[in-house]
Every structure is written in C-alpha cells, then in structure tokens.
PDB file of C-alpha atoms in Angstrom:
ATOM      1  CA  ASP A   1    -158.591 -60.385 -36.279  1.00 56.00           C
ATOM      2  CA  ALA A   2    -161.997 -59.561 -37.168  1.00 64.00           C
ATOM      3  CA  GLY A   3    -164.210 -57.547 -34.594  1.00 93.00           C
ATOM      4  CA  ILE A   4    -166.088 -60.300 -32.759  1.00 97.00           C
ATOM      5  CA  THR A   5    -167.475 -60.870 -29.103  1.00 97.00           C
ATOM      6  CA  GLN A   6    -169.669 -63.849 -28.227  1.00 98.00           C
ATOM      7  CA  SER A   7    -171.333 -63.265 -25.015  1.00 97.00           C
ATOM      8  CA  PRO A   8    -170.648 -65.284 -22.398  1.00 97.00           C
ATOM      9  CA  ARG A   9    -168.849 -67.209 -23.456  1.00 97.00           C
ATOM     10  CA  HIS A  10    -169.672 -70.308 -20.767  1.00 98.00           C
ATOM     11  CA  LYS A  11    -173.239 -70.779 -19.672  1.00 97.00           C
ATOM     12  CA  VAL A  12    -174.489 -73.594 -16.794  1.00 97.00           C
ATOM     13  CA  THR A  13    -179.243 -73.461 -16.939  1.00 96.00           C
ATOM     14  CA  GLU A  14    -181.494 -75.394 -16.411  1.00 96.00           C
ATOM     15  CA  THR A  15    -184.114 -77.185 -18.882  1.00 97.00           C
ATOM     16  CA  GLY A  16    -186.694 -74.991 -19.318  1.00 97.00           C
ATOM     17  CA  THR A  17    -185.554 -71.763 -18.536  1.00 96.00           C
ATOM     18  CA  PRO A  18    -184.796 -69.021 -21.422  1.00 96.00           C
ATOM     19  CA  VAL A  19    -181.481 -68.640 -22.851  1.00 97.00           C
ATOM     20  CA  THR A  20    -180.048 -65.466 -24.802  1.00 98.00           C
ATOM     21  CA  LEU A  21    -176.749 -65.673 -26.829  1.00 98.00           C
ATOM     22  CA  ARG A  22    -175.461 -62.749 -28.160  1.00 98.00           C
ATOM     23  CA  CYS A  23    -173.003 -61.700 -30.962  1.00 98.00           C
ATOM     24  CA  HIS A  24    -172.028 -58.873 -31.095  1.00 98.00           C
ATOM     25  CA  GLN A  25    -169.593 -57.187 -34.176  1.00 97.00           C
ATOM     26  CA  THR A  26    -167.688 -54.118 -34.680  1.00 96.00           C
ATOM     27  CA  GLU A  27    -167.107 -54.633 -38.761  1.00 94.00           C
ATOM     28  CA  ASN A  28    -170.208 -53.300 -39.738  1.00 94.00           C
ATOM     29  CA  HIS A  29    -170.286 -57.183 -41.740  1.00 96.00           C
ATOM     30  CA  ARG A  30    -173.746 -57.836 -43.691  1.00 96.00           C
ATOM     31  CA  TYR A  31    -174.495 -61.147 -43.164  1.00 97.00           C
ATOM     32  CA  MET A  32    -174.328 -63.044 -39.343  1.00 98.00           C
ATOM     33  CA  TYR A  33    -174.639 -66.496 -38.854  1.00 98.00           C
ATOM     34  CA  TRP A  34    -175.580 -68.927 -35.417  1.00 98.00           C
ATOM     35  CA  TYR A  35    -173.116 -72.241 -35.609  1.00 98.00           C
ATOM     36  CA  ARG A  36    -173.732 -75.037 -32.959  1.00 98.00           C
ATOM     37  CA  GLN A  37    -171.284 -77.692 -33.127  1.00 97.00           C
ATOM     38  CA  ASP A  38    -171.600 -81.177 -31.866  1.00 95.00           C
ATOM     39  CA  PRO A  39    -169.054 -84.090 -31.267  1.00 89.00           C
ATOM     40  CA  GLY A  40    -169.546 -86.072 -35.097  1.00 85.00           C
ATOM     41  CA  HIS A  41    -171.774 -83.427 -36.783  1.00 89.00           C
ATOM     42  CA  GLY A  42    -169.426 -80.552 -37.144  1.00 91.00           C
ATOM     43  CA  LEU A  43    -170.911 -77.010 -37.720  1.00 96.00           C
ATOM     44  CA  ARG A  44    -174.335 -76.813 -37.790  1.00 97.00           C
ATOM     45  CA  LEU A  45    -176.435 -73.439 -38.655  1.00 98.00           C
ATOM     46  CA  ILE A  46    -178.815 -72.977 -37.162  1.00 98.00           C
ATOM     47  CA  HIS A  47    -180.267 -69.361 -38.589  1.00 98.00           C
ATOM     48  CA  TYR A  48    -178.315 -66.727 -40.344  1.00 98.00           C
ATOM     49  CA  SER A  49    -179.288 -62.717 -41.276  1.00 98.00           C
ATOM     50  CA  TYR A  50    -178.578 -61.005 -44.564  1.00 96.00           C
ATOM     51  CA  GLY A  51    -179.530 -57.471 -43.169  1.00 94.00           C
ATOM     52  CA  VAL A  52    -180.869 -56.290 -39.974  1.00 95.00           C
ATOM     53  CA  LYS A  53    -184.308 -57.523 -39.482  1.00 93.00           C
ATOM     54  CA  ASP A  54    -183.994 -59.727 -42.400  1.00 96.00           C
ATOM     55  CA  THR A  55    -183.464 -63.471 -40.955  1.00 97.00           C
ATOM     56  CA  ASP A  56    -183.580 -67.021 -42.227  1.00 96.00           C
ATOM     57  CA  LYS A  57    -183.263 -70.323 -41.192  1.00 96.00           C
ATOM     58  CA  GLY A  58    -181.001 -73.083 -41.500  1.00 96.00           C
ATOM     59  CA  GLU A  59    -180.525 -76.718 -40.592  1.00 94.00           C
ATOM     60  CA  VAL A  60    -181.378 -76.952 -37.324  1.00 97.00           C
ATOM     61  CA  SER A  61    -184.152 -73.826 -36.325  1.00 97.00           C
ATOM     62  CA  ASP A  62    -186.297 -75.880 -34.481  1.00 96.00           C
ATOM     63  CA  GLY A  63    -186.427 -74.621 -30.855  1.00 96.00           C
ATOM     64  CA  TYR A  64    -184.143 -71.521 -31.558  1.00 98.00           C
ATOM     65  CA  SER A  65    -185.095 -67.159 -32.451  1.00 97.00           C
ATOM     66  CA  VAL A  66    -182.890 -64.792 -33.903  1.00 98.00           C
ATOM     67  CA  SER A  67    -183.292 -61.428 -33.862  1.00 97.00           C
ATOM     68  CA  ARG A  68    -181.080 -58.089 -35.689  1.00 97.00           C
ATOM     69  CA  SER A  69    -182.443 -55.152 -34.924  1.00 96.00           C
ATOM     70  CA  LYS A  70    -178.610 -53.372 -35.743  1.00 96.00           C
ATOM     71  CA  THR A  71    -176.618 -54.282 -38.199  1.00 96.00           C
ATOM     72  CA  GLU A  72    -173.630 -54.535 -34.946  1.00 97.00           C
ATOM     73  CA  ASP A  73    -175.882 -57.478 -32.505  1.00 98.00           C
ATOM     74  CA  PHE A  74    -177.571 -61.100 -33.617  1.00 98.00           C
ATOM     75  CA  LEU A  75    -179.298 -62.674 -31.113  1.00 98.00           C
ATOM     76  CA  LEU A  76    -179.556 -66.215 -30.880  1.00 98.00           C
ATOM     77  CA  THR A  77    -182.800 -67.598 -28.021  1.00 98.00           C
ATOM     78  CA  LEU A  78    -183.899 -70.675 -26.093  1.00 97.00           C
ATOM     79  CA  GLU A  79    -187.444 -70.296 -25.427  1.00 92.00           C
ATOM     80  CA  SER A  80    -187.096 -73.491 -23.396  1.00 96.00           C
ATOM     81  CA  ALA A  81    -183.925 -74.840 -23.147  1.00 96.00           C
ATOM     82  CA  THR A  82    -183.577 -78.549 -23.696  1.00 97.00           C
ATOM     83  CA  SER A  83    -180.631 -81.165 -22.000  1.00 97.00           C
ATOM     84  CA  SER A  84    -180.560 -81.610 -26.175  1.00 97.00           C
ATOM     85  CA  GLN A  85    -178.934 -78.534 -26.352  1.00 98.00           C
ATOM     86  CA  THR A  86    -176.397 -78.539 -24.775  1.00 98.00           C
ATOM     87  CA  SER A  87    -173.477 -77.599 -27.295  1.00 98.00           C
ATOM     88  CA  VAL A  88    -170.886 -75.414 -28.133  1.00 98.00           C
ATOM     89  CA  TYR A  89    -171.831 -72.098 -30.349  1.00 98.00           C
ATOM     90  CA  PHE A  90    -170.361 -69.980 -32.522  1.00 98.00           C
ATOM     91  CA  CYS A  91    -171.187 -66.763 -34.264  1.00 98.00           C
ATOM     92  CA  ALA A  92    -170.163 -65.710 -38.137  1.00 98.00           C
ATOM     93  CA  ILE A  93    -170.262 -62.423 -39.845  1.00 97.00           C
ATOM     94  CA  ARG A  94    -168.926 -62.048 -43.613  1.00 96.00           C
ATOM     95  CA  GLU A  95    -169.395 -59.904 -46.206  1.00 94.00           C
ATOM     96  CA  ARG A  96    -170.636 -60.992 -49.707  1.00 90.00           C
ATOM     97  CA  ASP A  97    -167.755 -63.181 -51.386  1.00 90.00           C
ATOM     98  CA  GLN A  98    -166.140 -62.840 -48.667  1.00 93.00           C
ATOM     99  CA  PRO A  99    -164.462 -65.988 -46.057  1.00 94.00           C
ATOM    100  CA  GLN A 100    -166.454 -66.302 -42.391  1.00 96.00           C
ATOM    101  CA  HIS A 101    -164.806 -65.042 -39.576  1.00 96.00           C
ATOM    102  CA  PHE A 102    -165.944 -66.476 -36.239  1.00 97.00           C
ATOM    103  CA  GLY A 103    -166.037 -65.637 -33.188  1.00 97.00           C
ATOM    104  CA  ASP A 104    -164.613 -67.481 -29.855  1.00 97.00           C
ATOM    105  CA  GLY A 105    -167.473 -69.934 -28.897  1.00 97.00           C
ATOM    106  CA  THR A 106    -170.171 -70.437 -26.099  1.00 98.00           C
ATOM    107  CA  ARG A 107    -169.682 -73.404 -24.436  1.00 97.00           C
ATOM    108  CA  LEU A 108    -173.565 -74.101 -22.844  1.00 98.00           C
ATOM    109  CA  SER A 109    -174.316 -76.837 -20.801  1.00 98.00           C
ATOM    110  CA  ILE A 110    -178.099 -77.468 -19.993  1.00 97.00           C
ATOM    111  CA  LEU A 111    -178.653 -79.845 -17.029  1.00 95.00           C
TER     112      LEU A 111
ATOM    113  CA  GLN B   1    -178.302 -79.046 -48.565  1.00 85.00           C
ATOM    114  CA  GLN B   2    -175.225 -80.622 -45.954  1.00 92.00           C
ATOM    115  CA  PRO B   3    -171.429 -80.827 -48.038  1.00 96.00           C
ATOM    116  CA  VAL B   4    -170.145 -84.585 -48.069  1.00 97.00           C
ATOM    117  CA  GLN B   5    -166.917 -84.933 -46.782  1.00 97.00           C
ATOM    118  CA  SER B   6    -164.166 -87.453 -47.376  1.00 96.00           C
ATOM    119  CA  PRO B   7    -161.753 -89.133 -45.807  1.00 97.00           C
ATOM    120  CA  GLN B   8    -163.624 -88.559 -42.417  1.00 96.00           C
ATOM    121  CA  ALA B   9    -160.277 -89.311 -41.000  1.00 97.00           C
ATOM    122  CA  VAL B  10    -156.449 -89.013 -42.059  1.00 96.00           C
ATOM    123  CA  ILE B  11    -153.298 -90.111 -40.233  1.00 97.00           C
ATOM    124  CA  LEU B  12    -150.321 -89.409 -41.964  1.00 95.00           C
ATOM    125  CA  ARG B  13    -146.242 -88.807 -41.136  1.00 96.00           C
ATOM    126  CA  GLU B  14    -145.257 -85.548 -41.239  1.00 96.00           C
ATOM    127  CA  GLY B  15    -143.960 -84.806 -44.861  1.00 95.00           C
ATOM    128  CA  GLU B  16    -146.503 -86.703 -46.222  1.00 96.00           C
ATOM    129  CA  ASP B  17    -149.188 -85.322 -48.231  1.00 96.00           C
ATOM    130  CA  ALA B  18    -152.944 -85.384 -47.847  1.00 96.00           C
ATOM    131  CA  VAL B  19    -156.209 -84.698 -50.234  1.00 97.00           C
ATOM    132  CA  ILE B  20    -159.912 -83.438 -48.815  1.00 98.00           C
ATOM    133  CA  ASN B  21    -162.420 -83.739 -50.957  1.00 98.00           C
ATOM    134  CA  CYS B  22    -165.972 -81.504 -50.565  1.00 98.00           C
ATOM    135  CA  SER B  23    -168.871 -82.732 -53.505  1.00 97.00           C
ATOM    136  CA  SER B  24    -172.362 -81.505 -53.572  1.00 95.00           C
ATOM    137  CA  SER B  25    -175.325 -83.080 -55.444  1.00 92.00           C
ATOM    138  CA  LYS B  26    -176.039 -79.591 -57.283  1.00 90.00           C
ATOM    139  CA  ALA B  27    -173.874 -76.660 -58.327  1.00 92.00           C
ATOM    140  CA  LEU B  28    -172.499 -74.501 -55.720  1.00 95.00           C
ATOM    141  CA  TYR B  29    -172.211 -70.512 -55.802  1.00 94.00           C
ATOM    142  CA  SER B  30    -168.734 -70.968 -53.511  1.00 95.00           C
ATOM    143  CA  VAL B  31    -166.694 -73.185 -51.546  1.00 96.00           C
ATOM    144  CA  HIS B  32    -165.264 -71.859 -48.385  1.00 97.00           C
ATOM    145  CA  TRP B  33    -162.465 -74.571 -46.203  1.00 97.00           C
ATOM    146  CA  TYR B  34    -161.873 -74.031 -42.274  1.00 97.00           C
ATOM    147  CA  ARG B  35    -159.187 -75.637 -40.164  1.00 97.00           C
ATOM    148  CA  GLN B  36    -160.166 -75.871 -36.345  1.00 97.00           C
ATOM    149  CA  LYS B  37    -157.418 -76.824 -33.725  1.00 96.00           C
ATOM    150  CA  HIS B  38    -159.266 -78.734 -30.419  1.00 93.00           C
ATOM    151  CA  GLY B  39    -161.001 -76.336 -28.276  1.00 93.00           C
ATOM    152  CA  GLU B  40    -160.163 -73.036 -30.578  1.00 96.00           C
ATOM    153  CA  ALA B  41    -162.670 -71.065 -33.641  1.00 96.00           C
ATOM    154  CA  PRO B  42    -162.316 -72.194 -37.011  1.00 97.00           C
ATOM    155  CA  VAL B  43    -159.461 -70.784 -38.651  1.00 96.00           C
ATOM    156  CA  PHE B  44    -160.088 -69.517 -42.337  1.00 96.00           C
ATOM    157  CA  LEU B  45    -157.443 -71.641 -44.925  1.00 95.00           C
ATOM    158  CA  MET B  46    -159.484 -70.586 -48.208  1.00 94.00           C
ATOM    159  CA  ILE B  47    -162.683 -69.752 -50.816  1.00 95.00           C
ATOM    160  CA  LEU B  48    -163.012 -70.976 -53.590  1.00 95.00           C
ATOM    161  CA  LEU B  49    -166.624 -68.905 -56.638  1.00 94.00           C
ATOM    162  CA  LYS B  50    -165.430 -69.690 -60.401  1.00 91.00           C
ATOM    163  CA  GLY B  51    -165.652 -73.010 -61.972  1.00 90.00           C
ATOM    164  CA  GLY B  52    -161.767 -74.798 -62.811  1.00 91.00           C
ATOM    165  CA  GLU B  53    -160.628 -72.337 -59.690  1.00 93.00           C
ATOM    166  CA  GLN B  54    -157.323 -73.274 -58.206  1.00 91.00           C
ATOM    167  CA  LYS B  55    -155.668 -71.177 -55.070  1.00 91.00           C
ATOM    168  CA  GLY B  56    -152.492 -71.694 -53.525  1.00 88.00           C
ATOM    169  CA  HIS B  57    -151.654 -70.353 -50.108  1.00 72.00           C
ATOM    170  CA  GLU B  58    -148.088 -71.981 -49.342  1.00 71.00           C
ATOM    171  CA  LYS B  59    -148.256 -75.250 -48.670  1.00 91.00           C
ATOM    172  CA  ILE B  60    -152.066 -75.962 -48.631  1.00 95.00           C
ATOM    173  CA  SER B  61    -153.724 -75.589 -52.146  1.00 95.00           C
ATOM    174  CA  ALA B  62    -157.300 -76.010 -53.210  1.00 97.00           C
ATOM    175  CA  SER B  63    -159.936 -76.791 -56.422  1.00 96.00           C
ATOM    176  CA  PHE B  64    -163.337 -75.994 -57.785  1.00 96.00           C
ATOM    177  CA  ASN B  65    -164.356 -78.405 -60.281  1.00 93.00           C
ATOM    178  CA  GLU B  66    -166.059 -76.943 -63.658  1.00 87.00           C
ATOM    179  CA  LYS B  67    -168.996 -78.514 -62.472  1.00 91.00           C
ATOM    180  CA  LYS B  68    -168.801 -76.259 -59.264  1.00 89.00           C
ATOM    181  CA  GLN B  69    -170.157 -79.833 -57.741  1.00 94.00           C
ATOM    182  CA  GLN B  70    -166.498 -80.889 -56.205  1.00 96.00           C
ATOM    183  CA  SER B  71    -163.571 -79.264 -54.232  1.00 97.00           C
ATOM    184  CA  SER B  72    -160.830 -80.751 -52.731  1.00 98.00           C
ATOM    185  CA  LEU B  73    -158.079 -79.093 -50.115  1.00 97.00           C
ATOM    186  CA  TYR B  74    -154.275 -80.348 -51.292  1.00 96.00           C
ATOM    187  CA  LEU B  75    -151.871 -80.564 -47.901  1.00 96.00           C
ATOM    188  CA  THR B  76    -148.436 -80.778 -49.612  1.00 94.00           C
ATOM    189  CA  ALA B  77    -145.104 -81.916 -47.336  1.00 91.00           C
ATOM    190  CA  SER B  78    -147.381 -81.625 -43.746  1.00 92.00           C
ATOM    191  CA  GLN B  79    -146.340 -80.341 -41.012  1.00 93.00           C
ATOM    192  CA  LEU B  80    -147.020 -81.025 -37.258  1.00 95.00           C
ATOM    193  CA  SER B  81    -149.372 -77.955 -36.977  1.00 94.00           C
ATOM    194  CA  TYR B  82    -151.664 -78.999 -40.077  1.00 95.00           C
ATOM    195  CA  SER B  83    -153.272 -81.110 -37.145  1.00 96.00           C
ATOM    196  CA  GLY B  84    -156.995 -80.545 -36.638  1.00 97.00           C
ATOM    197  CA  THR B  85    -160.563 -81.049 -38.412  1.00 97.00           C
ATOM    198  CA  TYR B  86    -160.329 -79.802 -41.616  1.00 98.00           C
ATOM    199  CA  PHE B  87    -164.134 -77.903 -42.773  1.00 98.00           C
ATOM    200  CA  CYS B  88    -165.671 -77.330 -46.030  1.00 97.00           C
ATOM    201  CA  GLY B  89    -168.274 -75.183 -45.987  1.00 97.00           C
ATOM    202  CA  THR B  90    -170.728 -74.737 -49.203  1.00 97.00           C
ATOM    203  CA  ALA B  91    -172.807 -72.102 -50.406  1.00 95.00           C
ATOM    204  CA  PRO B  92    -176.123 -73.227 -53.019  1.00 93.00           C
ATOM    205  CA  GLN B  93    -176.608 -71.141 -56.482  1.00 91.00           C
ATOM    206  CA  ASN B  94    -179.353 -69.711 -55.716  1.00 86.00           C
ATOM    207  CA  ARG B  95    -178.646 -69.002 -51.883  1.00 87.00           C
ATOM    208  CA  ASP B  96    -174.987 -67.875 -52.353  1.00 88.00           C
ATOM    209  CA  ASP B  97    -175.449 -66.419 -48.331  1.00 93.00           C
ATOM    210  CA  LYS B  98    -176.521 -69.617 -46.669  1.00 95.00           C
ATOM    211  CA  ILE B  99    -173.262 -71.641 -45.772  1.00 96.00           C
ATOM    212  CA  ILE B 100    -173.808 -75.187 -44.774  1.00 96.00           C
ATOM    213  CA  PHE B 101    -170.973 -76.936 -43.305  1.00 97.00           C
ATOM    214  CA  GLY B 102    -169.741 -80.720 -43.886  1.00 96.00           C
ATOM    215  CA  LYS B 103    -169.325 -82.789 -41.000  1.00 96.00           C
ATOM    216  CA  GLY B 104    -165.310 -82.278 -41.177  1.00 96.00           C
ATOM    217  CA  THR B 105    -162.087 -84.515 -41.996  1.00 97.00           C
ATOM    218  CA  ARG B 106    -159.132 -85.358 -38.570  1.00 97.00           C
ATOM    219  CA  LEU B 107    -156.579 -85.114 -40.166  1.00 97.00           C
ATOM    220  CA  HIS B 108    -153.472 -85.749 -37.559  1.00 96.00           C
ATOM    221  CA  ILE B 109    -149.372 -85.467 -38.428  1.00 96.00           C
ATOM    222  CA  LEU B 110    -147.322 -87.677 -36.282  1.00 94.00           C
ATOM    223  CA  PRO B 111    -143.559 -86.393 -36.237  1.00 92.00           C
TER     224      PRO B 111
END
C-alpha cells in the first residue's frame, strides 16, 4: 500500500472555527490532491499540488486554502468552517502517468 | 470540466455483464477508473493514456476511444465482490495533472 496518512481521521467542530487537515506521504510523489466527497456529487477536487509551493485550484476551492512547504506534507485549511463544508475529505498522491493512491479519508462534521 | 458517467446505477445478477461509460466534450490526456466500497477509500482499477487503447485486468477491462473523449469499463461475468461505486477520473490535454472525477456509477450485484 502507498504510504499516505491523513490526520485527523475524524473531527467535529463548530461553525466559524479554523480547521486544518493534514496529508502526509512517505512515497516522495510529486503530485498531491485534496478531494471532498458528498452523496450525489462523487469526488470533487478542491486543490492540488504539482510540487513544493506549487498549487492550483480545483472545482470547489472557495473557502479552502492549501500549503505544501515540503514534499511529504499537504495541508488543507478551512479558515472559518461552515456547515456546508461537512464532508469526507480524501487526499491522494501520484506520479505522472501513474494512478492516484488515496488516503483513508477524514470525516469532518461542522455543527 | 467534470466527465459524464452513465448509467448512474445498475443492478445485475451474479454472472451478468455490465458496461460503464465515461465521456468528455474535449479530448483528454488520460482516464482513470476506480471502485469504491461504502466507507472505504477509492481503489485503483485501470489507467488509459493512449487513444484506441484497451486494457484488461482479469474480468475487468477498459477502452479509450481514438478521439480520447470516451472511455468504457467492462465488467464480465460479474461477481458479488464487484458491487460498489465506480468512478472515472479524467485529465485534460492541457493540464495532465488535474484529475476530475465523474459523479460515479453505483453497481449492485444480486446473488
């Protein structure tokens, strides 16, 4: 299995609070991705990274920011969480022309 | 641009065949197929990079048409373990690292 770890695995927080999710890899893969998954919407791309300090927006980036200061870590931040951001968040890693490998997901509930 | 998957859902009896389609309005760089079971992370099935390509993995195979706008996933002699939701992910020609997923096809296999 690809070495990819998401933390935390579960989180419950209140509207308006900041939240940071972490994706850590031990594979030295260039590309890292953050998706959210909601019923009826499949996997939607939030942000992705194509190298250290190189990131780009996905389909649903509003309300989210990311940072990648080193190859192994990709952080997703909700500056002020809203109930609409309650979701399951998946991180994925890959090399060019290779498949994505997904982490186990983070279940985030915003009350 | 999100690819369009069809059908949205399929119910089969064990041993029957299924085809899942994934289409885009523009030529693609690649197509990725994944299966996801409830409560788990998506699992990689196949990646297609070349127009006209066909690939097989046991009783599961996939094709990518010459124009690189459509892909199909073929499930032959389905087994109970094939149940789950199937996603296609596509990367556009001008941004081969930006992988967007369709909404998924739910497959349920009856004994």
